[in-house]
Amino acid sequence: MDYQALDKTYIAHTYARFPVHVVSGKGSLLKDADGKTYIDLGSGIGVTAFGIGDDEWIQAVTAQLGLVQHTSNLYYTDPCMRLAQMLCEKTGMKKVFFGNSGAEANECAIKTARKYAQDKHGIESPTIVTLKNGFHGRTVTTLAATGQEHYHELFQPLTPGFVYAEPNQTDETINLIRSSKASAVLIECIQGEGGVNVLDKAYVQSVAAYCKENDVLLIVDEVQTGNGRTGKLYAYMNYDIVPDLVSTAKGLGGGLPLGACLFGEKAENVLGFGDHGSTFGGNPVCCAGGVSILSRLNDAFLQDVKRKGDMVKMALTGAPGVESVGGMGLMIGIKTVKKASDVVSECIQKGVLCLTAKDKVRLLPALNIPDDLLMKAVQVIKDACNPG
Ligand SMILES: *Cc1c(COP(=O)(O)O)cnc(C)c1O
């Protein structure tokens, strides 16, 4: 049987795939079963932060594999503690909880916000404000947090306690926080799945200031935007705000499942022993991968991420069939005249892998993609955008 027939027979039909059967890769190049090479501008949805088979990452991960691959969180391991220390030292956050995915990182943040509201304010059934068009995961609670109705319809009843504000509408958002007596606000600074929509700085700062003045916890979902993606370690750093909770995952492990919830001062002691846990969370192999990624996200490297992003924007802005190019760093959304999925299909034929987000073509290349490969791929996208 060929790979498409096997997939059709044995894999649950919950998502559609592109017709590419990946067998190997190196850096930002992937090879399929027919030996065709692709330039990868999706990095497994922003996960392989340093590309495929990065030498330093492989070295870190395999060294840990040779020591111990799993302990559960009943015992101490080096990589887990080192990664937590790095995350705190680089962000000023106080403590870390490790899980395995973005949804779990958000679940942890939501549980923390709820317990904070109960402990501190005696609110038995707290409300959290999230933004319309956001995306926070696929669990029943993170779906409820996701302000997009079409994700909700099939899975009622969802977890109660979420209300949705229009992004970039400051007065409306603050009124909703007030009228719903919300205990927390959960935002993505750049809505990823929602179409690479960059929130206005003034909006984010106003909401953050209101939260601070009124003891409403500010949770920033950095699952997609985090770990260098936007040219800062975390996207909130572009906004000069200090969140109370930060969730992250995707690029953190460089390709292994790893998520984290970071707790600021107000939140660091909210969850106590027995309040939360995870069998796989803080896995030493995943955390060793995380250490190898995070240790390289220094200022010079992040500056280079920004430079590459600007280069892509410059090359595509105003090109025939390109309506607009937005995003930050190497998280880029391209509004095209042609249907985004048609542009992506055409790019695949020509050996370039990119993503879509709503009606846009989305690029999340490896942060260390070489300039020449990046610009070669951008030329292919440019040609595919041209309606001729
Ligand atoms: C991908 C994503 C999630 C969900 O992460 P999973 O690892 O798939 O659970 C949550 N929030 C944002 C912003 C994401 O982009």
Coordinates of N, CA, C and O in Angstrom, one line a residue, residues 222-361:
E222 N 2.2 32.3 24.7 CA 3.4 32.4 23.9 C 3.8 31.1 23.3 O 4.9 30.8 23.0
V223 N 2.7 30.3 23.1 CA 3.0 28.9 22.5 C 3.6 29.0 21.1 O 4.6 28.4 20.8
Q224 N 3.1 29.9 20.3 CA 3.6 30.1 19.0 C 4.6 31.2 18.8 O 5.6 31.1 18.1
T225 N 4.4 32.3 19.6 CA 5.2 33.5 19.4 C 6.5 33.4 20.3 O 7.3 34.3 20.1
G226 N 6.6 32.4 21.1 CA 7.7 32.4 22.1 C 9.0 31.9 21.5 O 9.1 31.4 20.4
N227 N 10.0 31.9 22.4 CA 11.3 31.2 22.1 C 11.9 31.8 20.9 O 12.4 31.0 20.0
G228 N 12.0 33.1 20.8 CA 12.7 33.7 19.7 C 12.0 34.0 18.4 O 12.5 34.8 17.6
R229 N 10.8 33.5 18.3 CA 10.1 33.6 17.0 C 9.9 35.0 16.5 O 10.0 35.2 15.3
T230 N 9.6 35.9 17.4 CA 9.3 37.3 16.9 C 10.5 38.2 16.9 O 10.4 39.4 16.7
G231 N 11.7 37.7 17.2 CA 12.9 38.5 17.3 C 13.1 39.0 18.8 O 14.1 39.7 19.0
K232 N 12.3 38.6 19.7 CA 12.5 38.8 21.1 C 12.4 37.4 21.7 O 11.7 36.5 21.1
L233 N 12.9 37.2 22.9 CA 12.7 35.8 23.5 C 11.3 35.5 23.6 O 10.9 34.4 23.2
Y234 N 10.4 36.4 24.1 CA 9.0 36.2 24.1 C 8.3 37.4 23.5 O 8.9 38.6 23.7
A235 N 7.2 37.2 22.8 CA 6.6 38.3 22.1 C 6.2 39.5 23.0 O 6.2 40.7 22.6
Y236 N 5.8 39.2 24.2 CA 5.3 40.3 25.1 C 6.5 41.3 25.4 O 6.2 42.4 25.7
M237 N 7.7 40.9 25.1 CA 8.9 41.8 25.3 C 8.9 42.9 24.3 O 9.6 43.9 24.4
N238 N 8.2 42.7 23.2 CA 8.0 43.7 22.2 C 7.0 44.8 22.7 O 6.9 45.9 22.1
Y239 N 6.3 44.5 23.7 CA 5.2 45.4 24.2 C 5.5 46.1 25.5 O 4.7 46.8 26.0
D240 N 6.7 45.8 26.1 CA 7.1 46.4 27.4 C 6.1 46.2 28.4 O 5.7 47.1 29.1
I241 N 5.6 44.9 28.5 CA 4.6 44.6 29.6 C 5.2 43.5 30.4 O 6.2 42.8 30.0
V242 N 4.7 43.3 31.6 CA 5.1 42.1 32.5 C 3.9 41.3 32.8 O 3.0 41.7 33.6
P243 N 3.8 40.1 32.2 CA 2.6 39.3 32.4 C 2.7 38.6 33.8 O 3.8 38.5 34.4
D244 N 1.6 38.1 34.3 CA 1.6 37.3 35.5 C 1.9 35.8 35.3 O 2.4 35.1 36.1
L245 N 1.4 35.4 34.1 CA 1.6 34.0 33.7 C 1.9 34.0 32.2 O 1.4 34.8 31.4
V246 N 2.8 33.1 31.8 CA 3.2 32.9 30.4 C 3.1 31.4 30.1 O 3.7 30.6 30.8
S247 N 2.4 31.1 29.0 CA 2.4 29.7 28.5 C 3.3 29.6 27.3 O 3.2 30.6 26.4
T248 N 4.0 28.6 27.1 CA 4.8 28.4 25.9 C 5.0 26.9 25.6 O 4.7 26.1 26.5
A249 N 5.3 26.6 24.4 CA 5.6 25.2 23.9 C 6.3 25.3 22.6 O 7.4 25.7 22.5
K250 N 5.6 24.8 21.5 CA 6.1 24.7 20.2 C 7.6 24.7 20.0 O 8.2 23.6 20.1
G251 N 8.3 25.8 19.9 CA 9.7 25.9 19.6 C 10.6 25.5 20.8 O 11.8 25.3 20.7
L252 N 10.0 25.5 22.0 CA 10.8 25.4 23.2 C 11.7 24.2 23.2 O 12.8 24.2 23.7
G253 N 11.2 23.0 22.8 CA 11.9 21.8 22.8 C 12.7 21.5 21.5 O 13.4 20.5 21.4
G254 N 12.6 22.4 20.6 CA 13.3 22.2 19.3 C 12.9 21.0 18.5 O 13.5 20.6 17.5
G255 N 11.7 20.4 18.8 CA 11.2 19.3 18.0 C 10.7 18.2 18.9 O 10.2 17.2 18.4
L256 N 11.0 18.3 20.2 CA 10.4 17.3 21.1 C 9.3 17.9 21.9 O 9.3 19.1 22.1
P257 N 8.3 17.1 22.3 CA 7.1 17.7 23.0 C 7.5 18.3 24.4 O 7.9 17.5 25.3
L258 N 7.3 19.6 24.5 CA 7.7 20.3 25.7 C 6.9 21.6 25.8 O 6.9 22.4 24.9
G259 N 6.2 21.7 26.9 CA 5.5 23.0 27.2 C 5.8 23.5 28.5 O 6.3 22.7 29.4
A260 N 5.6 24.7 28.8 CA 5.9 25.3 30.1 C 4.9 26.4 30.4 O 4.5 27.2 29.5
C261 N 4.6 26.5 31.7 CA 3.8 27.6 32.2 C 4.8 28.4 33.2 O 5.3 27.7 34.1
L262 N 5.0 29.6 32.9 CA 5.9 30.5 33.7 C 5.0 31.3 34.7 O 4.1 31.9 34.2
F263 N 5.4 31.3 35.9 CA 4.6 32.1 36.9 C 5.4 33.3 37.4 O 6.6 33.2 37.8
G264 N 4.7 34.4 37.3 CA 5.3 35.7 37.9 C 5.1 35.7 39.4 O 4.6 34.8 40.0
E265 N 5.5 36.9 40.0 CA 5.5 37.0 41.4 C 4.1 36.7 42.1 O 4.0 36.0 43.1
K266 N 3.0 37.2 41.5 CA 1.7 37.0 42.1 C 1.3 35.5 42.0 O 0.5 35.1 42.8
A267 N 1.8 34.8 41.0 CA 1.3 33.5 40.7 C 2.2 32.4 41.2 O 1.7 31.2 41.2
E268 N 3.4 32.7 41.7 CA 4.4 31.6 41.9 C 4.0 30.6 43.0 O 4.4 29.5 42.9
N269 N 3.2 31.1 44.0 CA 2.8 30.1 45.0 C 1.4 29.7 45.1 O 0.9 29.3 46.1
V270 N 0.7 30.0 44.0 CA -0.8 29.7 44.0 C -1.0 28.2 44.0 O -1.8 27.7 44.8
L271 N -0.4 27.5 43.1 CA -0.6 26.0 43.1 C 0.4 25.4 44.1 O 1.5 25.7 44.2
G272 N -0.2 24.5 45.0 CA 0.6 23.9 46.0 C 0.8 22.4 45.7 O 0.3 21.9 44.6
F273 N 1.4 21.7 46.6 CA 1.7 20.2 46.3 C 0.4 19.5 46.1 O -0.6 19.6 46.9
G274 N 0.3 18.7 45.0 CA -0.9 17.9 44.7 C -1.9 18.7 43.9 O -2.8 18.1 43.4
D275 N -1.7 20.0 43.7 CA -2.7 20.7 42.9 C -2.6 20.5 41.4 O -3.5 20.7 40.7
H276 N -1.4 20.1 40.9 CA -1.2 19.9 39.5 C -0.1 19.0 39.3 O 0.7 18.8 40.2
G277 N 0.0 18.4 38.1 CA 1.1 17.4 37.9 C 1.1 17.0 36.4 O 0.3 17.4 35.6
S278 N 2.0 16.1 36.1 CA 2.1 15.6 34.7 C 3.1 14.4 34.7 O 4.2 14.5 35.3
T279 N 2.7 13.3 34.2 CA 3.6 12.1 34.1 C 4.9 12.4 33.3 O 6.0 12.2 33.7
F280 N 4.6 13.0 32.1 CA 5.7 13.2 31.2 C 6.4 14.5 31.3 O 7.5 14.8 30.8
G281 N 5.7 15.5 32.0 CA 6.2 16.8 32.1 C 7.6 17.0 32.7 O 7.9 16.3 33.7
G282 N 8.4 17.8 32.0 CA 9.8 18.0 32.5 C 10.7 16.8 32.1 O 11.7 16.7 32.7
N283 N 10.2 16.0 31.1 CA 11.0 14.9 30.7 C 12.5 15.4 30.4 O 12.7 16.4 29.7
P284 N 13.5 14.6 30.9 CA 14.8 15.1 30.8 C 15.4 15.2 29.4 O 16.2 16.1 29.1
V285 N 14.9 14.4 28.5 CA 15.4 14.4 27.1 C 14.8 15.7 26.4 O 15.6 16.4 25.8
C286 N 13.5 15.9 26.6 CA 12.9 17.1 26.1 C 13.6 18.4 26.6 O 13.8 19.3 25.9
C287 N 13.8 18.4 27.9 CA 14.4 19.5 28.6 C 15.8 19.8 28.1 O 16.2 20.9 28.0
A288 N 16.5 18.7 27.9 CA 17.9 18.8 27.4 C 17.9 19.5 26.0 O 18.7 20.4 25.7
G289 N 16.9 19.1 25.2 CA 16.6 19.8 23.9 C 16.3 21.3 24.1 O 16.9 22.2 23.5
G290 N 15.5 21.5 25.1 CA 15.1 22.9 25.4 C 16.3 23.8 25.9 O 16.4 24.9 25.5
V291 N 17.2 23.2 26.7 CA 18.4 23.9 27.1 C 19.2 24.3 25.9 O 19.7 25.4 25.8
S292 N 19.4 23.4 25.0 CA 20.2 23.6 23.8 C 19.6 24.7 22.9 O 20.3 25.5 22.3
I293 N 18.3 24.8 22.9 CA 17.6 25.9 22.1 C 17.8 27.2 22.9 O 18.3 28.2 22.3
L294 N 17.3 27.3 24.1 CA 17.3 28.5 24.9 C 18.7 29.1 25.1 O 18.8 30.4 25.0
S295 N 19.7 28.3 25.2 CA 21.0 28.8 25.5 C 21.6 29.6 24.3 O 22.5 30.4 24.4
R296 N 21.0 29.4 23.1 CA 21.5 30.1 21.9 C 20.6 31.3 21.5 O 20.9 32.0 20.6
L297 N 19.5 31.5 22.3 CA 18.7 32.7 21.9 C 19.2 33.9 22.6 O 18.5 34.5 23.5
N298 N 20.4 34.4 22.2 CA 20.9 35.6 22.8 C 20.6 36.8 22.0 O 19.9 36.7 20.9
D299 N 21.0 38.0 22.4 CA 20.5 39.2 21.7 C 21.0 39.3 20.3 O 20.2 39.7 19.4
A300 N 22.2 38.9 20.0 CA 22.7 38.9 18.6 C 21.9 38.0 17.7 O 21.5 38.4 16.6
F301 N 21.6 36.8 18.2 CA 20.8 35.8 17.4 C 19.4 36.4 17.2 O 18.9 36.3 16.1
L302 N 18.8 36.9 18.2 CA 17.4 37.4 18.1 C 17.3 38.6 17.1 O 16.4 38.8 16.4
Q303 N 18.4 39.5 17.2 CA 18.5 40.6 16.2 C 18.5 40.1 14.8 O 17.9 40.7 13.9
D304 N 19.2 38.9 14.6 CA 19.3 38.3 13.3 C 17.9 37.8 12.8 O 17.6 37.8 11.6
V305 N 17.2 37.2 13.8 CA 15.8 36.8 13.5 C 15.0 37.9 12.9 O 14.3 37.8 11.9
K306 N 15.1 39.1 13.6 CA 14.4 40.3 13.2 C 14.8 40.7 11.8 O 14.0 41.0 10.9
R307 N 16.2 40.7 11.6 CA 16.7 41.1 10.3 C 16.2 40.3 9.2 O 15.7 40.7 8.1
K308 N 16.1 38.9 9.4 CA 15.6 38.0 8.4 C 14.2 38.3 8.1 O 13.7 38.3 6.9
G309 N 13.4 38.5 9.1 CA 12.0 38.8 8.9 C 11.8 40.0 8.1 O 10.9 40.1 7.2
D310 N 12.5 41.1 8.4 CA 12.4 42.3 7.7 C 12.8 42.1 6.2 O 12.1 42.7 5.3
M311 N 13.8 41.3 6.0 CA 14.2 41.0 4.6 C 13.1 40.4 3.8 O 12.8 40.7 2.7
V312 N 12.4 39.4 4.5 CA 11.3 38.7 3.8 C 10.1 39.7 3.5 O 9.6 39.7 2.4
K313 N 9.8 40.5 4.5 CA 8.7 41.5 4.3 C 9.1 42.5 3.2 O 8.2 42.8 2.3
M314 N 10.3 42.9 3.1 CA 10.7 43.8 2.1 C 10.6 43.2 0.7 O 10.1 43.8 -0.2
A315 N 11.0 41.9 0.6 CA 10.9 41.3 -0.7 C 9.5 41.0 -1.2 O 9.3 41.0 -2.4
L316 N 8.6 40.9 -0.2 CA 7.2 40.5 -0.7 C 6.3 41.7 -0.7 O 5.3 41.6 -1.5
T317 N 6.5 42.7 0.0 CA 5.6 43.8 0.1 C 5.5 44.5 -1.3 O 6.5 44.8 -1.9
G318 N 4.3 44.6 -1.7 CA 4.1 45.3 -3.0 C 4.3 44.4 -4.2 O 4.0 44.8 -5.4
A319 N 4.6 43.1 -4.0 CA 4.8 42.2 -5.2 C 3.4 41.9 -5.8 O 2.4 42.0 -5.1
P320 N 3.3 41.6 -7.1 CA 2.0 41.3 -7.7 C 1.3 40.2 -7.0 O 1.9 39.1 -6.8
G321 N 0.1 40.4 -6.6 CA -0.7 39.4 -6.0 C -0.6 39.3 -4.5 O -1.2 38.5 -3.8
V322 N 0.3 40.2 -3.9 CA 0.5 40.3 -2.5 C -0.2 41.5 -2.0 O 0.1 42.7 -2.3
E323 N -1.3 41.3 -1.1 CA -2.0 42.5 -0.6 C -1.4 43.1 0.5 O -1.3 44.4 0.7
S324 N -0.8 42.3 1.4 CA -0.1 42.9 2.6 C 0.8 41.8 3.2 O 0.6 40.6 3.0
V325 N 1.8 42.2 3.9 CA 2.7 41.3 4.7 C 2.8 41.8 6.1 O 3.1 43.0 6.3
G326 N 2.4 41.0 7.0 CA 2.5 41.4 8.4 C 3.2 40.3 9.3 O 3.7 39.3 8.8
G327 N 3.2 40.6 10.6 CA 3.9 39.7 11.5 C 5.1 40.4 12.2 O 5.3 41.6 12.0
M328 N 5.8 39.6 12.9 CA 7.0 40.1 13.5 C 8.1 39.0 13.5 O 7.8 37.8 13.6
G329 N 9.3 39.4 13.3 CA 10.4 38.5 13.2 C 10.1 37.4 12.2 O 9.7 37.7 11.0
L330 N 10.3 36.2 12.5 CA 10.1 35.1 11.6 C 8.7 34.4 11.8 O 8.6 33.2 11.6
M331 N 7.8 35.2 12.1 CA 6.4 34.8 12.2 C 5.6 35.8 11.3 O 5.4 37.0 11.6
I332 N 5.4 35.3 10.0 CA 5.0 36.2 9.0 C 3.6 35.7 8.3 O 3.5 34.5 8.1
G333 N 2.7 36.7 8.1 CA 1.5 36.4 7.4 C 1.4 37.2 6.2 O 1.6 38.4 6.2
I334 N 1.0 36.5 5.1 CA 0.9 37.2 3.8 C -0.5 37.1 3.3 O -1.0 36.0 3.1
K335 N -1.1 38.2 3.1 CA -2.4 38.3 2.5 C -2.3 38.3 1.0 O -1.6 39.2 0.4
T336 N -2.9 37.3 0.3 CA -2.7 37.1 -1.1 C -4.0 37.3 -1.9 O -5.1 37.1 -1.3
V337 N -3.8 37.7 -3.1 CA -5.0 37.8 -4.0 C -5.6 36.5 -4.3 O -6.8 36.2 -4.1
K338 N -4.7 35.5 -4.6 CA -5.1 34.1 -4.8 C -5.5 33.5 -3.5 O -5.1 34.0 -2.4
K339 N -6.2 32.4 -3.5 CA -6.5 31.7 -2.3 C -5.2 31.2 -1.6 O -4.4 30.7 -2.3
A340 N -5.1 31.4 -0.3 CA -3.8 31.1 0.4 C -3.5 29.6 0.2 O -2.3 29.2 -0.1
S341 N -4.5 28.7 0.2 CA -4.2 27.3 0.1 C -3.7 27.0 -1.3 O -2.9 26.0 -1.5
D342 N -4.2 27.7 -2.3 CA -3.7 27.5 -3.7 C -2.2 27.9 -3.8 O -1.4 27.3 -4.5
V343 N -1.9 29.0 -3.1 CA -0.5 29.5 -3.1 C 0.4 28.4 -2.5 O 1.5 28.0 -3.0
V344 N -0.1 27.9 -1.4 CA 0.7 26.8 -0.6 C 0.9 25.6 -1.5 O 2.0 25.0 -1.6
S345 N -0.2 25.2 -2.2 CA -0.1 24.0 -3.0 C 0.9 24.2 -4.2 O 1.7 23.3 -4.5
E346 N 0.9 25.4 -4.8 CA 1.8 25.7 -5.8 C 3.3 25.7 -5.3 O 4.2 25.2 -6.0
C347 N 3.4 26.2 -4.1 CA 4.8 26.2 -3.5 C 5.3 24.8 -3.3 O 6.5 24.5 -3.5
I348 N 4.4 24.0 -2.8 CA 4.8 22.6 -2.6 C 5.3 21.9 -3.9 O 6.4 21.3 -3.9
Q349 N 4.6 22.2 -5.0 CA 5.1 21.6 -6.3 C 6.4 22.1 -6.6 O 7.3 21.4 -7.2
K350 N 6.7 23.4 -6.2 CA 8.0 24.0 -6.6 C 9.0 23.8 -5.5 O 10.1 24.4 -5.5
G351 N 8.7 22.9 -4.5 CA 9.7 22.6 -3.5 C 9.9 23.5 -2.3 O 10.9 23.6 -1.7
V352 N 8.8 24.2 -2.0 CA 8.8 25.1 -0.8 C 7.6 24.7 0.1 O 6.5 24.7 -0.4
L353 N 7.8 24.5 1.4 CA 6.7 24.2 2.3 C 6.4 25.4 3.1 O 7.3 26.0 3.8
C354 N 5.1 25.9 3.0 CA 4.7 27.0 3.9 C 3.3 26.6 4.5 O 2.7 25.6 4.1
L355 N 2.8 27.4 5.4 CA 1.6 27.1 6.1 C 0.5 28.1 5.7 O 0.8 29.1 5.0
T356 N -0.7 27.9 6.2 CA -1.7 28.9 6.1 C -2.2 29.3 7.5 O -1.9 28.5 8.4
A357 N -2.8 30.4 7.6 CA -3.5 30.8 8.9 C -4.7 31.6 8.4 O -4.5 32.7 7.9
K358 N -5.9 31.1 8.6 CA -7.1 31.7 8.1 C -6.9 32.0 6.6 O -6.6 31.1 5.8
D359 N -7.0 33.3 6.2 CA -7.0 33.5 4.7 C -5.5 34.0 4.3 O -5.4 34.5 3.2
K360 N -4.5 33.7 5.1 CA -3.2 34.1 4.8 C -2.2 32.9 4.6 O -2.5 31.9 5.2
V361 N -1.2 33.2 3.9 CA 0.0 32.3 3.9 C 0.8 32.6 5.1 O 1.1 33.8 5.3

